Each structure stands twice: as C-alpha cells, then as structure tokens.
Short mmCIF file of C-alpha atoms in Angstrom, two decimals:
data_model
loop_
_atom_site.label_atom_id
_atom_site.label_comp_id
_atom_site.label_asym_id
_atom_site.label_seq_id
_atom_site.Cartn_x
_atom_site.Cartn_y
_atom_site.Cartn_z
CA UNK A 9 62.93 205.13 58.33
CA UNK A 10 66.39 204.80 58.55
CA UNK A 11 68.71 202.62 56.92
CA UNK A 12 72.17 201.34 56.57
CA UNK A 13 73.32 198.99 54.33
CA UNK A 14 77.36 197.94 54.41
CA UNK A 15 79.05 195.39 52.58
CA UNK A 16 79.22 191.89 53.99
CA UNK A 17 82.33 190.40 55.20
CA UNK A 18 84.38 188.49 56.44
CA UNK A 19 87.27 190.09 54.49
CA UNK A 20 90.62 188.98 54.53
CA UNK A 21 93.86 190.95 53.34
CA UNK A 22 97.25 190.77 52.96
CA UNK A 23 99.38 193.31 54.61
CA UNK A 24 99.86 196.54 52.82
CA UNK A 25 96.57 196.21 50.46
CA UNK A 26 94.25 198.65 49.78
CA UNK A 27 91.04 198.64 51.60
CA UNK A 28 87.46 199.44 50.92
CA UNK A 29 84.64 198.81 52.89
CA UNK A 30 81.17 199.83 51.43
CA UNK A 31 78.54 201.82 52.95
CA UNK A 32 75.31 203.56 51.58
CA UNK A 33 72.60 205.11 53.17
CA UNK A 34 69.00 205.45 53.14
CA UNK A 35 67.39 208.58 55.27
CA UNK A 36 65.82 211.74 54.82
CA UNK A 37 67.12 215.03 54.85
CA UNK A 38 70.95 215.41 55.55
CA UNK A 39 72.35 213.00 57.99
CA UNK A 40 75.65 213.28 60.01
CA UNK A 41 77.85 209.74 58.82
CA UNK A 42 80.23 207.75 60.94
CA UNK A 43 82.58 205.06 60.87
CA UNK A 44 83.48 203.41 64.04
CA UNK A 45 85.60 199.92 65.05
CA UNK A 46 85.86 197.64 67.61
CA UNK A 47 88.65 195.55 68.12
CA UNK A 48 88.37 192.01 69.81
CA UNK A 49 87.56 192.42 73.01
CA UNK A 50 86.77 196.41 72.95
CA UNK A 51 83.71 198.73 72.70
CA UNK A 52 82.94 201.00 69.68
CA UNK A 53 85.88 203.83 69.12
CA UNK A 54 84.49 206.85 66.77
CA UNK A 55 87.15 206.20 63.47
CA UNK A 56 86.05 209.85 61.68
CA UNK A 57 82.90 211.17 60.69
CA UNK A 58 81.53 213.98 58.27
CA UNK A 59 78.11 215.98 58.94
CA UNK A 60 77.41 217.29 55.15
CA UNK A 61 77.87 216.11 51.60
CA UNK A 62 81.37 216.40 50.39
CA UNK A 63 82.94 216.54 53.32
CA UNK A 64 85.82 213.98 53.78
CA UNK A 65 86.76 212.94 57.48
CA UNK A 66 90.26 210.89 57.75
CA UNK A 67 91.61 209.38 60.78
CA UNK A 68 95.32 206.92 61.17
CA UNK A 69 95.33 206.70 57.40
CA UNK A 70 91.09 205.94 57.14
CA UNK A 71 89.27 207.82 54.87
CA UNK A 72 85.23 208.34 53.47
CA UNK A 73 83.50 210.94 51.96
CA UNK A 74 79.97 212.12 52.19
CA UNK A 75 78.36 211.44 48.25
CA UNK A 76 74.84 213.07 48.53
CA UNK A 77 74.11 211.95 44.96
CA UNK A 78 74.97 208.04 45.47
CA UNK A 79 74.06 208.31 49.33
CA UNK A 80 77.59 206.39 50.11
CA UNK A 81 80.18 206.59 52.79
CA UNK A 82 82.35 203.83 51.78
CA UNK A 83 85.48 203.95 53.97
CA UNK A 84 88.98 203.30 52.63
CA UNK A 85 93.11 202.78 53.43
CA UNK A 86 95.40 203.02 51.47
CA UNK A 87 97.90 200.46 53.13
CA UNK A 88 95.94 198.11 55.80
CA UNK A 89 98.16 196.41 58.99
CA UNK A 90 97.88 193.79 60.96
CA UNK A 91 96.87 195.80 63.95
CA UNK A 92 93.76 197.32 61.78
CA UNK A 93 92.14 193.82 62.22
CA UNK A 94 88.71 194.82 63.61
CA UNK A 95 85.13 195.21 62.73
CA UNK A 96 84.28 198.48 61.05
CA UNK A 97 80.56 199.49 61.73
CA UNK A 98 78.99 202.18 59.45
CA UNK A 99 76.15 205.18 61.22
CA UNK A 100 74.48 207.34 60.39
CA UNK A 101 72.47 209.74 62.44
CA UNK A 102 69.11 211.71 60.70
CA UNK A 103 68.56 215.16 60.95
CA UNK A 104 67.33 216.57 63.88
CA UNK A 105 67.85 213.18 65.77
CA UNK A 106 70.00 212.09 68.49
CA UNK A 107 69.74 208.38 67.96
CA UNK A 108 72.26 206.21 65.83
CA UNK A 109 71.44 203.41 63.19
CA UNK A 110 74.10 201.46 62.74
CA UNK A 111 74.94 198.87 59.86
CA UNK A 112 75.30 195.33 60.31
CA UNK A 113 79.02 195.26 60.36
CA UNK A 114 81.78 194.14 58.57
CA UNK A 115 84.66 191.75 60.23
CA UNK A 116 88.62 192.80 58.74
CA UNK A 117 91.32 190.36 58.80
CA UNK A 118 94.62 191.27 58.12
CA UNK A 119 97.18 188.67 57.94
CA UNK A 120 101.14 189.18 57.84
CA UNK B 19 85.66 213.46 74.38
CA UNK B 20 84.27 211.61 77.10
CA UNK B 21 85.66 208.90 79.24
CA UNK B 22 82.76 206.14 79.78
CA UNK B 23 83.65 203.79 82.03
CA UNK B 24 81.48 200.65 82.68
CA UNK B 25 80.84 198.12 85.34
CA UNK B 26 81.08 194.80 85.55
CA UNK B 27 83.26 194.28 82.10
CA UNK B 28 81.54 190.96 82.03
CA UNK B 29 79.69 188.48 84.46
CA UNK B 30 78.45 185.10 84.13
CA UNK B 31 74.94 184.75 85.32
CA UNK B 32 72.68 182.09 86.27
CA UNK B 33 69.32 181.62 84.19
CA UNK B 34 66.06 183.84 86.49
CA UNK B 35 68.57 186.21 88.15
CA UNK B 36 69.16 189.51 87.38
CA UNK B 37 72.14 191.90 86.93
CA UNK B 38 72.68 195.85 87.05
CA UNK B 39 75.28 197.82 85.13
CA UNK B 40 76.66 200.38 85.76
CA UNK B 41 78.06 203.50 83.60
CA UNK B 42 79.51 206.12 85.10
CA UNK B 43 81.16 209.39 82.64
CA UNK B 44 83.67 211.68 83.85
CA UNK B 45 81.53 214.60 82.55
CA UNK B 46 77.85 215.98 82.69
CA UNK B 47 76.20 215.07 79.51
CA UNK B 48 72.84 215.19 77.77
CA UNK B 49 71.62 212.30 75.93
CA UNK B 50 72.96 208.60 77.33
CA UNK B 51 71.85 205.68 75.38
CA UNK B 52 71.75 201.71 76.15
CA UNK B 53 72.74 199.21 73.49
CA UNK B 54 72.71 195.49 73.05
CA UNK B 55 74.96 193.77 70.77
CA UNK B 56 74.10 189.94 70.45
CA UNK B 57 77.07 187.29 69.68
CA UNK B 58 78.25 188.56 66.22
CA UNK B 59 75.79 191.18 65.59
CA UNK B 60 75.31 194.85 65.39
CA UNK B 61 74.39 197.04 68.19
CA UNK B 62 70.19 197.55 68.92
CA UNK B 63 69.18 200.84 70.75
CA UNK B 64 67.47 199.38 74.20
CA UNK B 65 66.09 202.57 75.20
CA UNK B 66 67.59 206.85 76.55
CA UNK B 67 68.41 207.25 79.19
CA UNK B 68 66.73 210.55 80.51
CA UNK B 69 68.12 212.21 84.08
CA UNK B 70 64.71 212.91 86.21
CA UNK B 71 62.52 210.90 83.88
CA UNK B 72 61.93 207.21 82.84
CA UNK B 73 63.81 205.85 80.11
CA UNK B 74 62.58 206.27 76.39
CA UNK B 75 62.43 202.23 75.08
CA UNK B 76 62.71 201.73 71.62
CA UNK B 77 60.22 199.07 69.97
CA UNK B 78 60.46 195.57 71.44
CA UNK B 79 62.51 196.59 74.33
CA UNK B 80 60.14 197.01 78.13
CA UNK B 81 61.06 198.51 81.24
CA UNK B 82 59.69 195.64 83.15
CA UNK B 83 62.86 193.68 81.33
CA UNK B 84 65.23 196.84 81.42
CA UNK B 85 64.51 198.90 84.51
CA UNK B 86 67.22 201.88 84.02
CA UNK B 87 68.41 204.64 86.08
CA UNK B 88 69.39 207.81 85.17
CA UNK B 89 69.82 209.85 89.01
CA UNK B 90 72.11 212.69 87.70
CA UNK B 91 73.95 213.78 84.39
CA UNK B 92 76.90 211.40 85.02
CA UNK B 93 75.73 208.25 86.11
CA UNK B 94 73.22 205.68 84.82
CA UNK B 95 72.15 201.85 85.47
CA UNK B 96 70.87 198.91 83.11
CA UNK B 97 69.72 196.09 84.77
CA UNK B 98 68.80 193.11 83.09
CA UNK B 99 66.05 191.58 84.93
CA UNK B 100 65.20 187.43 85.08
CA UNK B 101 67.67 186.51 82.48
CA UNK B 102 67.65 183.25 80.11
CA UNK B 103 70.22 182.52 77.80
CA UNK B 104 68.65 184.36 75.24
CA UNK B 105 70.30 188.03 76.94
CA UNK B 106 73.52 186.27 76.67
CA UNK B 107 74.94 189.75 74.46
CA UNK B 108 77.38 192.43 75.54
CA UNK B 109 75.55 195.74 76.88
CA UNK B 110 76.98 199.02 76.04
CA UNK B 111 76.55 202.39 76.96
CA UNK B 112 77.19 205.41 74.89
CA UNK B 113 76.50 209.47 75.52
CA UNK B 114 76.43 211.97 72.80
CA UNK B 115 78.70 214.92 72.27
CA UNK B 116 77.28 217.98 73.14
CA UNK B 117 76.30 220.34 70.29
CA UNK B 118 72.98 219.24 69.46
CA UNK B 119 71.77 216.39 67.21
CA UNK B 120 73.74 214.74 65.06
CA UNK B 121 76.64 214.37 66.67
CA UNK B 122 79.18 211.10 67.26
CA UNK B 123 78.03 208.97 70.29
CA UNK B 124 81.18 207.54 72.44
CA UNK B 125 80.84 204.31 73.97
CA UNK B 126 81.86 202.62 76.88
CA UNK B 127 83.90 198.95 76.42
CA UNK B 128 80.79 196.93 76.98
CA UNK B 129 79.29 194.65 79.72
CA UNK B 130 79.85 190.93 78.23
CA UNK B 131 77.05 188.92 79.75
CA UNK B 132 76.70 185.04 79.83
CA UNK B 133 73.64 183.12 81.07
CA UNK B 134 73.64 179.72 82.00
#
C-alpha cells in the first residue's frame, strides 16, 4: 500500500534559517504530492502541491519538487519566520484514488 | 476552493453520550471524507462520505461507532456514538476538488472533542 515517511521533529530554528523538512514516498504508479500545515489551533490549509515528477509547486516562499527517481518531496524555505511556526504534514494521493495518506507530521518552531 | 465550515469547533462530553458534527460546504461537491486526528498525531481516514448511500469505513473504523450522514452534496454529519475518553481527538472534515482523483482535499478547522 501506501506510504509516507517524513522526518521526525520537533525542530527548532532561529529566525531567518533555512528550512528543510523531509518527505519520501512509497506508492505505485504516479501519485499527486502535497504539503499542508496547521497552525495551533487550526485545521489542515493545502501549502502547494505537484501531480507529476519534476514538477515544483511553491507557495509564501515554500517550495518541493516531485523526484520520481528518489521518490522525495522534501519541502523547503529559504528564510523561515516566526509566524511559519506550525506542523507541516506531507500526502500523497495514488493514482486513480481519491483518498489521502498522510505522514506522521513534523512540529516547526521558530523562535525570534 | 471550498469554504468548509464545521460545527461545534469543540465540545466537552461526558463518558456514554454521544455527539453529532456537523459540516456544511458552500458548494456541491463529490467526494467528502471524515478524519480523526488523536492528541499529537496525524490524521486517520474514518470513512466517505457518499450522498444517497452509506458511508465507505476504512479498516477499524464501524458505523455502529460512526453513524454518518451524507443527505445532499453540501452537507454531512459525524456522530460519535457512546464515547470514552479514548475518542478524546479532533474530527475533521475535508471534500476533494473536483477534477477527478488525485486532487488536494480542503479541510474544515476541526471538531476538538474532550471526554470525561
């Protein structure tokens, strides 16, 4: 079946670092990838997503690209805030399905 | 995309009662789904919601616990039937864009449930 596998947190940065958040992938065929957040208190908000390898989706300074050959999504900033302090969830969703698998989630503190 | 919004935002229960959620979008859509997240977890697909039919329940997860509704293409219910402090999680409820499969899922901000 389907699988994903993210790094574990908590992680903790300083204002202004860079940020990288791993995420592969086990599943057949092609699957659509997604990164989504929820802050404290919030549901899940869709961060960007890609549906076929190579493809890079980007949202408020977020990256990830689609790598087919190391079946990876691993999302990225450039220059973290405060106000990105969240958990980040990795999904992916198989071909031909409907249904979401989610990874186990990773908790992002970002401190002043 | 569309706007989910869900009732109660949280409740505090007592332990044999049961609750019902509600989720109501401001469009017609497809494919609604029911998710439970427990305290520091990730989220676990309860079960479709399919309009005119009964739910689809994913492994582990029985209608006799999780009765829902699904009476047109904007509305569904989740009720969480003679709770113990073990359903103490938040409840979410998501729909699919339209477009076919693999698409995003949006999500509502969650039902936070405590049982006592």
């Amino acid at each position: 079946g389907n699988s994903v596998t993210q790094m574990e947190g908590p992680v903790t940065l300083s204002e202004e670092a860079f940020l990288t958040i791993n995420c592969t992938y086990t599943a057949t065929g092609y699957p659509s990838l997604f990164w989504y957040v929820q802050y404290p208190g919030e549901g899940l908000q869709l961060l960007l997503k890609a549906t076929k390898a190579d493809d890079k989706g980007s949202n408020k300074g977020f990256e990830a690209t689609y790598r087919k050959e190391t079946t990876s999504f691993h999302l990225e900033k450039g220059s973290v805030q405060v106000s990105d302090s969240a958990v980040y969830f990795c999904a992916l969703s198989g071909a031909g399905s409907y249904q979401l698998t989610f990874g186990k989630g990773t908790k992002l503190s970002v401190i002043p | 995309s569309a706007v989910i919004s869900q009732k109660p935002s949280r409740d505090i229960c007592q332990r044999g009662t049961s609750l019902t959620i509600q989720c109501q979008v401001d469009s017609q859509v497809t494919m609604m789904f029911w998710y439970r997240q427990q305290p520091g977890q990730s989220l676990t697909l309860i079960a479709t919601a399919n309009q005119g039919s009964e739910a689809t329940y994913e492994s582990g997860f029985v209608i006799d616990k999780f009765p829902i509704s699904r009476p047109n293409l904007t509305f569904s219910t989740l009720t969480v039937s003679n709770m113990s402090p073990e359903d103490s999680s938040i409840y979410l409820c998501s729909v699919s864009e339209e477009g076919g499969s693999g698409q995003p899922q949006h999500f509502g901000d969650g039902t936070r449930l405590s049982i006592l």
